[in-house]
Amino acid sequence: MTEHSNQLSNFHGGLKLSGHKTMSITSPISQAKIPAKVIIPLHQHIGDSGELLVKTGDKVLKGQPLTQPTSYVSAPVHASTSGTITEITEHKIPHPSGLSAACVVIETDGKDEWIELTPVKNYQQLDATDLRNIIRHAGIVGLGGAAFPTAVKLNPGPTHTIETVIFNGAECEPYITCDDMLMRERADEIISGIQISLHVLNSDNGIIAIESNKPEAIGALKQAIKKNNTTNIKVISIPALYPTGGEKQLIKVITGKEVPSNGLPADIGAVVQNVGTMAAIHQAIHFGKPLISRIVTITGKGVKKPQNLDTLIGTPMSELISQCGGYKENADHLVMGGPMMGFTLTTDQLPIIKGCNCLLVESSDDQQTQRRVMPCIRCGECARVCPATLLPQQLYWYASSKNFDKVQDYHLFDCIECGCCAYVCPSQIPLVQYYRFAKTEIWNLERDRQKSDHARIRHDFRQTRLEKEKQEREERLRKKKEMLAKKKQENPETADKDPKQAAIEAALARVKEKKEQAGINPKNVENLTEAQQKLIEEADSRRQQSKVE
Ligand code: SF4
Ligand code: SF4
């Protein structure tokens, strides 16, 4: 990897937003209580669900795997504390659609008893594949919110040369402070995880990018670097501009390069990892601990004591709210994530998942600024702020008219759903909702197309098989006819007879011939009594009768 200069670039658009961050950083990270039960969704990441390893009634220990990965892009989930599995059932999960999904419900025993842990003594002696395997089986996924399996991201493949490894501490969305607090309080763990990641990626240097409005975090990481005599990791302060923490935007700021449309960071030699994920890697390698907890910011004008809680995965959200003093009277609705990219939840009876960085309780005061939607006035403000250099107005137009070909021509899938366009729209159009709708519809259509492609392939295959069977039958019939014709030629007398009947007649003739040759006559028929003679005659008569019939 080449040493990076401190020359920073800008990305297109973006917004300067009020942070609202101070309310949740007035106290250190607290440990969330162990709840009476944890609800652990089997699928909490991008990729395939794992295969279930447990059943109802099992006693489990903290860190025990509940699933194992079934494909390359998959991550297991683990028991986040010890207890007994009371149910494996469909339960509501935090998702914009309000979906339910398979979850393991554990009644906790309060002992918080770990499985036997196997830390790695010297990770530098392990090769990248072994380390990726440990990270994979520890269930580590990107903790910035995307929840993409980290082991996959740490394997850019032989066709990519990674020159820039960026560790994302930007945390640009208002209200969210979990990464900021983690960097302040657990800087050593982050540096340790970064060293492991650099070893896996075979890279010499890493860059930690942090927005300039987090001086304490910048100071803590610099101090940790100094304390550990680290020379290959650099902390860079970047301008506080939303959404600078977006993967593509951060790469542009640090390297000046654009990730191509529909491309990946690795295509331009870059990898971006969240700082929280680095702390999780440190725990997995140095302590053998899988990902069973994360820091969650509980904040907003509608909650009494905003703060950051180190939370067991599967803890019901209601328990965290209650640990933060409960809802204020003006609490209006609950959002998972921040105000720009998060989504509203219909209940707080949902479990914390790996990708949940923030619970935002918005108040009725926030609601007063709610939108009254007007027609688009073609002001172009949305395009001015779009960090993905898209044309949001056109995207809106084609998404709302369900012109899904055209909306893709305008690069819908490059939209990062940052919400900048909707934020500045004077007509208050909920633009991102239209983009999410269009994306979902296109995915559904694509799934249907794949299904009908499969059905067509199956139909074609069946037709081919039936045609082949028909040809084989016809060929057998042709051969039989040929054989019969040949026989007729050889023996015209028997050729027309039914072959079975001919065989019976031939057998009877053979028996008759043998009898005649041997001169066989009935035996023991001399000196019969009258009664015996009568029985023989009756039998003869029956035989004759049966022949007649
Ligand atoms: S900002 Fe709103 S009103 Fe202006 S062009 Fe974009 S969609 Fe239309
Ligand atoms: S939500 Fe999409 S279209 Fe709107 S500004 Fe962000 S990236 Fe651009």
Short mmCIF file of C-alpha atoms and ligand atoms in Angstrom, two decimals, residues 375-383 393 396 421 424-427 429 431, ligand 1:
data_model
loop_
_atom_site.label_atom_id
_atom_site.label_comp_id
_atom_site.label_asym_id
_atom_site.label_seq_id
_atom_site.Cartn_x
_atom_site.Cartn_y
_atom_site.Cartn_z
CA PRO A 375 -46.12 19.24 -6.53
CA CYS A 376 -42.52 19.38 -7.71
CA ILE A 377 -41.57 22.89 -8.85
CA ARG A 378 -38.43 21.73 -10.69
CA CYS A 379 -36.15 23.93 -8.60
CA GLY A 380 -33.21 21.50 -8.91
CA GLU A 381 -32.29 21.79 -5.20
CA CYS A 382 -32.36 18.01 -4.85
CA ALA A 383 -29.75 17.54 -7.58
CA GLN A 393 -36.29 14.82 -9.49
CA TYR A 396 -38.95 10.64 -8.36
CA CYS A 421 -32.78 15.49 -1.51
CA VAL A 424 -34.06 20.31 0.95
CA CYS A 425 -37.14 19.74 -1.22
CA PRO A 426 -39.36 22.87 -0.89
CA SER A 427 -42.34 20.78 -1.99
CA ILE A 429 -41.89 15.37 -1.28
CA LEU A 431 -38.42 11.38 -2.22
S1 SF4 B 1 -36.19 19.69 -4.75
FE1 SF4 B 1 -38.29 18.94 -4.84
S2 SF4 B 1 -39.38 20.52 -5.93
FE2 SF4 B 1 -37.22 20.88 -6.32
S3 SF4 B 1 -36.80 19.76 -8.19
FE3 SF4 B 1 -36.32 18.38 -6.54
S4 SF4 B 1 -38.20 17.21 -6.26
FE4 SF4 B 1 -38.76 19.03 -7.43
#
